[in-house]
Amino acid sequence: MELQETPASAKKSKHFPLTPFRIIRGVICLSVLLSTAFVFLIYFVPVAAVLLRLFSTLYSRKVVALLFGLWLGLWPFLFEKVNETTVVFSGDKVPPRERVLLIANHRTEVDWMYVWNLAYRKGCLGHIKYLLKKSLMKLPVFGWGFYVLEFIPLERDWVVDEPVIKETLSTFTNPQDPLWLTVFPEGTDYRQVCFISFLTNNHTVQFAESAVYDVTIAYKNQCPTFLDNAFGVDPSEVHIHVRRVPLDKIPESEKEVSKWLMETFDFKDRLLFDFIANGHFPNEGTEEELSTAKCLANLVLVMAITGIFIFFTFYSSIWGKIYVLFSCIYIASAAYFNYRPYPIFGSVNEKLNKILRMKSH
């Protein structure tokens, strides 16, 4: 059961008119987001995601989550403070700074971006991993970011995707690895059934409180596009409902998982119909408003880091420019082929530590 797309003739006007001021402001915001992303990628990836990963995957991921969490924090600032979009949370609370599995509905091209607003409040913004089309990994700059944050590329063919998913998740067996795995199942597609079944029955990847969090996103007025967000014309309100589902409530067999997914989306549709009728989800107000001071401090820090490295890029010696060139080449090729360095030194240290622990016993 799915909600029907609003016909073009029935679509409402935007919440705010697209004025020259909003166009200029949107272009400035997108320029800032793109330039800061580029600078963070070319200067931090070789150290945090390559060199450090040779010694420790865990600490590499923690540093990447910290650095790129700063950049991702610009998006909730854009949505809630610049565009003045009200984001309202309801239902159950997601535990802060924990590994979780989120299952969300997919109504528009920006649903995944509003999950950042929840993660930001939980201190887990850099922990998010999405499953996305493999072609998106080839986008310049943003595709590089998807690669660094270890989003999982999919061909939309379970025979091809299964080994990729298993290989990726097998590197997250350490409970200390930062992980907010977010899935957007579409109905009872066989690939999605297989994936949910695999995740919930794969005990090597542990999530907080042995639970899955079912997230339902709704928009006041109408579903926004990416450009609506960029120019701040829609949405006026975003409502996010969270439902905690204990892991033992999710069946094991693929047939039963298919039935469970159907029931889950029936529940989501009822929530969305009630939202249309009432204008809100039940039990609202479970999360606090973003701190303006925190958002501004994050913006200043990101802009300061970007400014320093831009200055370095233009006024450094030839070796600085060579570093930038080779960094771009490496990131573009690594993202295209989805290549990651193997933690050679880290694996040696782990083996030595195991030997020492065995001798101590």
Short mmCIF file of C-alpha atoms in Angstrom, two decimals:
data_model
loop_
_atom_site.label_atom_id
_atom_site.label_comp_id
_atom_site.label_asym_id
_atom_site.label_seq_id
_atom_site.Cartn_x
_atom_site.Cartn_y
_atom_site.Cartn_z
CA MET A 1 0.00 0.00 0.00
CA GLU A 2 1.48 3.34 -1.03
CA LEU A 3 0.33 6.92 -0.97
CA GLN A 4 -0.34 8.25 -4.44
CA GLU A 5 1.79 11.09 -5.79
CA THR A 6 -0.01 14.43 -5.88
CA PRO A 7 -1.09 15.30 -9.47
CA ALA A 8 0.62 18.32 -10.97
CA SER A 9 -2.71 20.16 -11.26
CA ALA A 10 -3.42 19.65 -7.53
CA LYS A 11 -0.03 20.73 -6.22
CA LYS A 12 -0.01 23.67 -3.86
CA SER A 13 2.04 26.80 -4.17
CA LYS A 14 5.36 26.99 -2.39
CA HIS A 15 5.40 28.02 1.26
CA PHE A 16 7.64 30.97 0.38
CA PRO A 17 7.78 32.68 -3.04
CA LEU A 18 10.98 32.25 -5.06
CA THR A 19 12.28 35.82 -4.84
CA PRO A 20 15.62 37.15 -6.17
CA PHE A 21 16.83 37.33 -2.57
CA ARG A 22 16.13 33.61 -2.03
CA ILE A 23 17.81 32.71 -5.31
CA ILE A 24 20.97 34.66 -4.41
CA ARG A 25 20.97 33.28 -0.86
CA GLY A 26 20.50 29.73 -2.17
CA VAL A 27 23.36 30.08 -4.65
CA ILE A 28 25.60 31.40 -1.87
CA CYS A 29 24.64 28.51 0.44
CA LEU A 30 25.26 25.90 -2.25
CA SER A 31 28.61 27.51 -3.10
CA VAL A 32 29.63 27.37 0.56
CA LEU A 33 28.54 23.74 0.89
CA LEU A 34 30.34 22.70 -2.29
CA SER A 35 33.58 24.60 -1.58
CA THR A 36 33.83 23.46 2.03
CA ALA A 37 33.15 19.85 0.99
CA PHE A 38 35.88 20.01 -1.63
CA VAL A 39 38.44 21.46 0.79
CA PHE A 40 37.62 18.94 3.53
CA LEU A 41 37.90 16.08 1.06
CA ILE A 42 41.20 16.94 -0.59
CA TYR A 43 42.99 17.89 2.63
CA PHE A 44 41.59 15.43 5.18
CA VAL A 45 40.97 12.23 3.21
CA PRO A 46 44.65 11.34 2.53
CA VAL A 47 45.43 11.60 6.25
CA ALA A 48 42.22 10.46 7.95
CA ALA A 49 40.84 7.90 5.48
CA VAL A 50 44.07 6.57 3.98
CA LEU A 51 47.17 6.96 6.17
CA LEU A 52 45.40 6.50 9.51
CA ARG A 53 43.39 3.57 8.15
CA LEU A 54 46.63 1.69 7.51
CA PHE A 55 47.10 1.61 11.28
CA SER A 56 43.52 1.40 12.57
CA THR A 57 40.15 1.21 10.82
CA LEU A 58 38.42 2.14 14.07
CA TYR A 59 40.33 5.37 14.67
CA SER A 60 40.22 6.26 10.99
CA ARG A 61 36.43 6.02 11.09
CA LYS A 62 36.22 8.04 14.30
CA VAL A 63 38.33 10.85 12.82
CA VAL A 64 36.37 10.81 9.54
CA ALA A 65 33.08 10.89 11.48
CA LEU A 66 34.32 13.85 13.53
CA LEU A 67 35.66 15.90 10.61
CA PHE A 68 32.90 15.26 8.12
CA GLY A 69 30.28 15.46 10.86
CA LEU A 70 31.31 19.12 11.11
CA TRP A 71 30.58 19.59 7.41
CA LEU A 72 27.30 17.65 7.52
CA GLY A 73 26.23 19.94 10.35
CA LEU A 74 25.88 22.75 7.81
CA TRP A 75 22.79 21.07 6.33
CA PRO A 76 20.58 21.09 9.46
CA PHE A 77 21.74 24.69 9.95
CA LEU A 78 20.55 25.51 6.42
CA PHE A 79 17.23 23.74 6.88
CA GLU A 80 16.25 24.90 10.36
CA LYS A 81 18.02 28.24 10.86
CA VAL A 82 18.48 29.76 7.39
CA ASN A 83 15.32 28.41 5.74
CA GLU A 84 13.38 28.50 9.03
CA THR A 85 11.90 25.06 8.43
CA THR A 86 10.33 23.67 11.59
CA VAL A 87 11.39 20.07 12.26
CA VAL A 88 9.13 18.27 14.72
CA PHE A 89 9.96 14.85 16.21
CA SER A 90 7.50 12.41 17.73
CA GLY A 91 7.17 8.84 18.97
CA ASP A 92 10.08 7.03 20.59
CA LYS A 93 13.54 8.41 21.27
CA VAL A 94 16.67 7.12 19.53
CA PRO A 95 19.53 6.55 22.02
CA PRO A 96 22.33 9.14 21.66
CA ARG A 97 25.79 8.14 20.42
CA GLU A 98 24.77 4.53 19.78
CA ARG A 99 24.86 2.22 16.75
CA VAL A 100 21.38 1.97 15.26
CA LEU A 101 19.53 0.62 12.24
CA LEU A 102 16.94 3.01 10.79
CA ILE A 103 14.21 2.02 8.33
CA ALA A 104 12.59 5.06 6.71
CA ASN A 105 9.93 5.83 4.12
CA HIS A 106 10.96 7.39 0.81
CA ARG A 107 8.57 10.04 -0.52
CA THR A 108 10.91 12.53 -2.16
CA GLU A 109 14.53 13.04 -3.18
CA VAL A 110 15.46 14.79 0.09
CA ASP A 111 14.08 12.36 2.70
CA TRP A 112 17.56 11.06 3.47
CA MET A 113 18.85 14.57 4.16
CA TYR A 114 16.37 15.14 6.99
CA VAL A 115 17.69 12.08 8.82
CA TRP A 116 20.73 14.33 9.41
CA ASN A 117 18.56 16.58 11.58
CA LEU A 118 17.90 13.64 13.90
CA ALA A 119 21.50 12.41 13.86
CA TYR A 120 22.78 15.94 14.62
CA ARG A 121 20.75 16.00 17.83
CA LYS A 122 22.20 12.63 18.84
CA GLY A 123 25.85 13.47 18.19
CA CYS A 124 25.98 10.88 15.41
CA LEU A 125 25.99 12.99 12.26
CA GLY A 126 29.21 11.54 10.88
CA HIS A 127 28.08 7.99 11.65
CA ILE A 128 25.34 7.76 9.00
CA LYS A 129 25.66 5.17 6.24
CA TYR A 130 23.13 4.98 3.41
CA LEU A 131 22.52 2.42 0.71
CA LEU A 132 22.49 4.25 -2.61
CA LYS A 133 22.71 3.68 -6.34
CA LYS A 134 26.24 2.93 -7.47
CA SER A 135 26.06 5.61 -10.15
CA LEU A 136 25.84 8.30 -7.44
CA MET A 137 29.29 7.33 -6.20
CA LYS A 138 30.68 8.65 -9.49
CA LEU A 139 29.43 12.20 -8.95
CA PRO A 140 32.26 14.72 -8.53
CA VAL A 141 32.76 16.02 -4.97
CA PHE A 142 29.48 14.72 -3.52
CA GLY A 143 30.20 11.19 -4.77
CA TRP A 144 33.63 11.49 -3.18
CA GLY A 145 31.94 12.37 0.09
CA PHE A 146 29.63 9.35 -0.19
CA TYR A 147 32.72 7.19 -0.63
CA VAL A 148 34.59 8.66 2.36
CA LEU A 149 31.55 8.25 4.62
CA GLU A 150 31.36 4.60 3.46
CA PHE A 151 27.91 4.65 1.91
CA ILE A 152 27.12 1.26 0.38
CA PRO A 153 26.78 1.32 -3.45
CA LEU A 154 24.13 -0.94 -4.96
CA GLU A 155 23.45 -2.24 -8.46
CA ARG A 156 19.83 -3.07 -7.51
CA ASP A 157 20.51 -6.73 -8.19
CA TRP A 158 20.61 -8.85 -5.03
CA VAL A 159 22.98 -11.41 -6.61
CA VAL A 160 25.49 -8.62 -7.19
CA ASP A 161 24.68 -6.55 -4.11
CA GLU A 162 24.70 -9.30 -1.48
CA PRO A 163 28.50 -9.87 -1.45
CA VAL A 164 29.11 -6.09 -1.46
CA ILE A 165 26.82 -5.58 1.53
CA LYS A 166 28.28 -8.53 3.41
CA GLU A 167 31.85 -7.41 2.75
CA THR A 168 31.12 -3.85 3.88
CA LEU A 169 29.24 -4.81 7.03
CA SER A 170 31.86 -7.40 7.93
CA THR A 171 34.21 -4.48 8.62
CA PHE A 172 31.78 -3.08 11.23
CA THR A 173 31.95 -6.00 13.67
CA ASN A 174 33.70 -3.83 16.26
CA PRO A 175 30.88 -2.37 18.44
CA GLN A 176 32.94 0.81 18.80
CA ASP A 177 32.81 1.53 15.06
CA PRO A 178 30.47 4.50 14.50
CA LEU A 179 27.40 3.31 12.58
CA TRP A 180 23.92 4.70 11.85
CA LEU A 181 22.81 2.42 9.02
CA THR A 182 19.80 3.93 7.23
CA VAL A 183 17.65 1.95 4.80
CA PHE A 184 14.79 3.15 2.59
CA PRO A 185 12.89 -0.04 1.68
CA GLU A 186 10.47 0.35 -1.22
CA GLY A 187 7.46 -1.84 -0.57
CA THR A 188 8.24 -5.57 -0.48
CA ASP A 189 10.87 -5.61 -3.22
CA TYR A 190 12.73 -8.94 -3.01
CA ARG A 191 16.10 -7.19 -2.65
CA GLN A 192 14.83 -5.21 0.32
CA VAL A 193 13.37 -8.32 1.94
CA CYS A 194 16.69 -10.13 1.58
CA PHE A 195 18.57 -7.15 2.95
CA ILE A 196 16.36 -6.64 6.02
CA SER A 197 16.45 -10.36 6.71
CA PHE A 198 20.24 -10.36 6.42
CA LEU A 199 20.68 -7.35 8.71
CA THR A 200 18.36 -8.42 11.48
CA ASN A 201 19.74 -11.95 11.54
CA ASN A 202 23.40 -11.00 11.16
CA HIS A 203 24.59 -11.08 14.77
CA THR A 204 28.12 -9.96 13.88
CA VAL A 205 26.80 -6.40 13.41
CA GLN A 206 25.33 -5.31 16.72
CA PHE A 207 22.97 -2.35 17.13
CA ALA A 208 21.91 -0.44 20.24
CA GLU A 209 19.38 -2.08 22.58
CA SER A 210 18.82 -4.89 20.04
CA ALA A 211 16.22 -2.76 18.23
CA VAL A 212 15.40 -1.30 14.83
CA TYR A 213 14.01 2.23 14.52
CA ASP A 214 11.17 2.73 12.07
CA VAL A 215 11.22 6.35 10.85
CA THR A 216 8.29 8.00 9.05
CA ILE A 217 8.81 11.43 7.45
CA ALA A 218 5.98 13.78 6.44
CA TYR A 219 5.89 17.31 5.05
CA LYS A 220 3.45 20.15 5.56
CA ASN A 221 2.14 21.64 2.33
CA GLN A 222 3.84 19.27 -0.13
CA CYS A 223 6.92 17.10 -0.66
CA PRO A 224 9.94 19.33 -1.35
CA THR A 225 12.65 18.95 -3.96
CA PHE A 226 16.37 19.54 -3.48
CA LEU A 227 16.10 23.00 -5.03
CA ASP A 228 13.16 23.84 -2.76
CA ASN A 229 15.52 23.17 0.16
CA ALA A 230 18.39 25.07 -1.42
CA PHE A 231 16.32 28.20 -2.06
CA GLY A 232 14.26 27.91 1.11
CA VAL A 233 10.80 27.93 -0.51
CA ASP A 234 9.62 24.61 0.94
CA PRO A 235 8.88 22.82 3.23
CA SER A 236 7.42 24.91 6.04
CA GLU A 237 7.41 21.95 8.44
CA VAL A 238 8.98 18.49 8.50
CA HIS A 239 7.52 15.91 10.89
CA ILE A 240 9.55 12.84 11.80
CA HIS A 241 7.96 9.97 13.73
CA VAL A 242 10.18 7.31 15.31
CA ARG A 243 8.95 3.87 16.35
CA ARG A 244 11.18 1.46 18.21
CA VAL A 245 10.85 -2.15 17.01
CA PRO A 246 12.56 -4.77 19.22
CA LEU A 247 14.76 -7.08 17.20
CA ASP A 248 12.95 -10.17 18.46
CA LYS A 249 9.76 -8.83 16.85
CA ILE A 250 11.29 -9.08 13.38
CA PRO A 251 10.97 -12.59 11.86
CA GLU A 252 13.87 -14.54 10.43
CA SER A 253 12.59 -16.15 7.24
CA GLU A 254 12.39 -14.11 4.05
CA LYS A 255 8.70 -14.93 3.66
CA GLU A 256 7.91 -13.63 7.14
CA VAL A 257 10.14 -10.59 6.67
CA SER A 258 8.17 -9.77 3.50
CA LYS A 259 4.95 -9.92 5.52
CA TRP A 260 6.51 -7.80 8.30
CA LEU A 261 7.64 -5.16 5.80
CA MET A 262 4.14 -4.99 4.34
CA GLU A 263 2.68 -4.50 7.83
CA THR A 264 5.32 -1.87 8.59
CA PHE A 265 4.44 0.13 5.49
CA ASP A 266 0.74 -0.24 6.23
CA PHE A 267 1.47 1.32 9.62
CA LYS A 268 3.44 4.11 7.94
CA ASP A 269 0.60 4.80 5.52
CA ARG A 270 -1.90 5.02 8.39
CA LEU A 271 0.43 7.47 10.13
CA LEU A 272 0.68 9.56 6.97
CA PHE A 273 -3.10 9.57 6.41
CA ASP A 274 -3.60 10.66 10.02
CA PHE A 275 -0.96 13.33 9.50
CA ILE A 276 -2.83 14.67 6.47
CA ALA A 277 -6.06 14.72 8.48
CA ASN A 278 -4.67 16.15 11.74
CA GLY A 279 -1.56 18.06 10.66
CA HIS A 280 0.73 16.26 13.09
CA PHE A 281 1.91 12.87 14.36
CA PRO A 282 0.98 11.56 17.84
CA ASN A 283 3.25 12.21 20.85
CA GLU A 284 5.16 15.15 19.40
CA GLY A 285 7.97 17.11 21.05
CA THR A 286 10.39 14.26 21.77
CA GLU A 287 13.47 16.23 20.63
CA GLU A 288 14.63 19.73 21.46
CA GLU A 289 15.18 22.56 19.00
CA LEU A 290 18.67 22.93 17.55
CA SER A 291 20.91 25.36 19.40
CA THR A 292 21.54 28.44 17.24
CA ALA A 293 24.81 29.11 19.07
CA LYS A 294 26.02 25.56 18.38
CA CYS A 295 25.08 25.80 14.71
CA LEU A 296 26.86 29.16 14.33
CA ALA A 297 29.96 27.88 16.12
CA ASN A 298 30.05 24.88 13.77
CA LEU A 299 29.65 27.17 10.73
CA VAL A 300 32.47 29.46 11.88
CA LEU A 301 34.79 26.49 12.51
CA VAL A 302 34.10 24.94 9.09
CA MET A 303 34.54 28.28 7.32
CA ALA A 304 37.77 29.01 9.22
CA ILE A 305 39.25 25.61 8.31
CA THR A 306 38.21 26.09 4.69
CA GLY A 307 39.67 29.60 4.55
CA ILE A 308 43.01 28.47 5.95
CA PHE A 309 43.37 25.66 3.43
CA ILE A 310 42.22 27.80 0.50
CA PHE A 311 44.91 30.32 1.43
CA PHE A 312 47.43 27.48 1.67
CA THR A 313 46.37 26.15 -1.75
CA PHE A 314 46.99 29.44 -3.56
CA TYR A 315 50.07 30.59 -1.67
CA SER A 316 51.90 27.34 -0.97
CA SER A 317 54.87 26.01 -2.87
CA ILE A 318 54.58 23.74 -5.86
CA TRP A 319 54.52 20.75 -3.49
CA GLY A 320 51.29 21.94 -1.89
CA LYS A 321 49.65 22.15 -5.30
CA ILE A 322 50.96 18.69 -6.20
CA TYR A 323 49.41 17.36 -2.98
CA VAL A 324 46.03 18.82 -3.98
CA LEU A 325 46.30 17.36 -7.49
CA PHE A 326 47.20 13.86 -6.35
CA SER A 327 44.59 13.99 -3.61
CA CYS A 328 41.89 14.75 -6.21
CA ILE A 329 43.12 11.95 -8.47
CA TYR A 330 43.20 9.44 -5.62
CA ILE A 331 39.76 10.28 -4.23
CA ALA A 332 38.10 10.31 -7.66
CA SER A 333 39.57 6.93 -8.63
CA ALA A 334 39.01 5.33 -5.19
CA ALA A 335 35.36 6.47 -5.19
CA TYR A 336 34.86 5.24 -8.76
CA PHE A 337 36.27 1.77 -8.02
CA ASN A 338 35.15 1.73 -4.35
CA TYR A 339 38.68 0.92 -3.19
CA ARG A 340 39.79 1.27 0.44
CA PRO A 341 43.25 0.71 1.92
CA TYR A 342 43.69 -2.40 4.02
CA PRO A 343 44.77 -1.77 7.65
CA ILE A 344 48.12 -3.53 7.34
CA PHE A 345 49.76 -2.21 10.48
CA GLY A 346 46.55 -2.41 12.46
CA SER A 347 46.08 -6.09 11.67
CA VAL A 348 49.65 -6.84 12.75
CA ASN A 349 49.10 -5.02 16.04
CA GLU A 350 45.85 -6.86 16.64
CA LYS A 351 47.56 -10.21 16.11
CA LEU A 352 50.37 -9.24 18.49
CA ASN A 353 47.87 -8.15 21.11
CA LYS A 354 46.02 -11.45 20.80
CA ILE A 355 49.28 -13.36 21.27
CA LEU A 356 50.16 -11.29 24.33
CA ARG A 357 46.70 -11.83 25.83
CA MET A 358 46.98 -15.57 25.26
CA LYS A 359 50.40 -15.66 26.97
CA SER A 360 49.13 -13.64 29.92
CA HIS A 361 46.43 -16.28 30.52
#
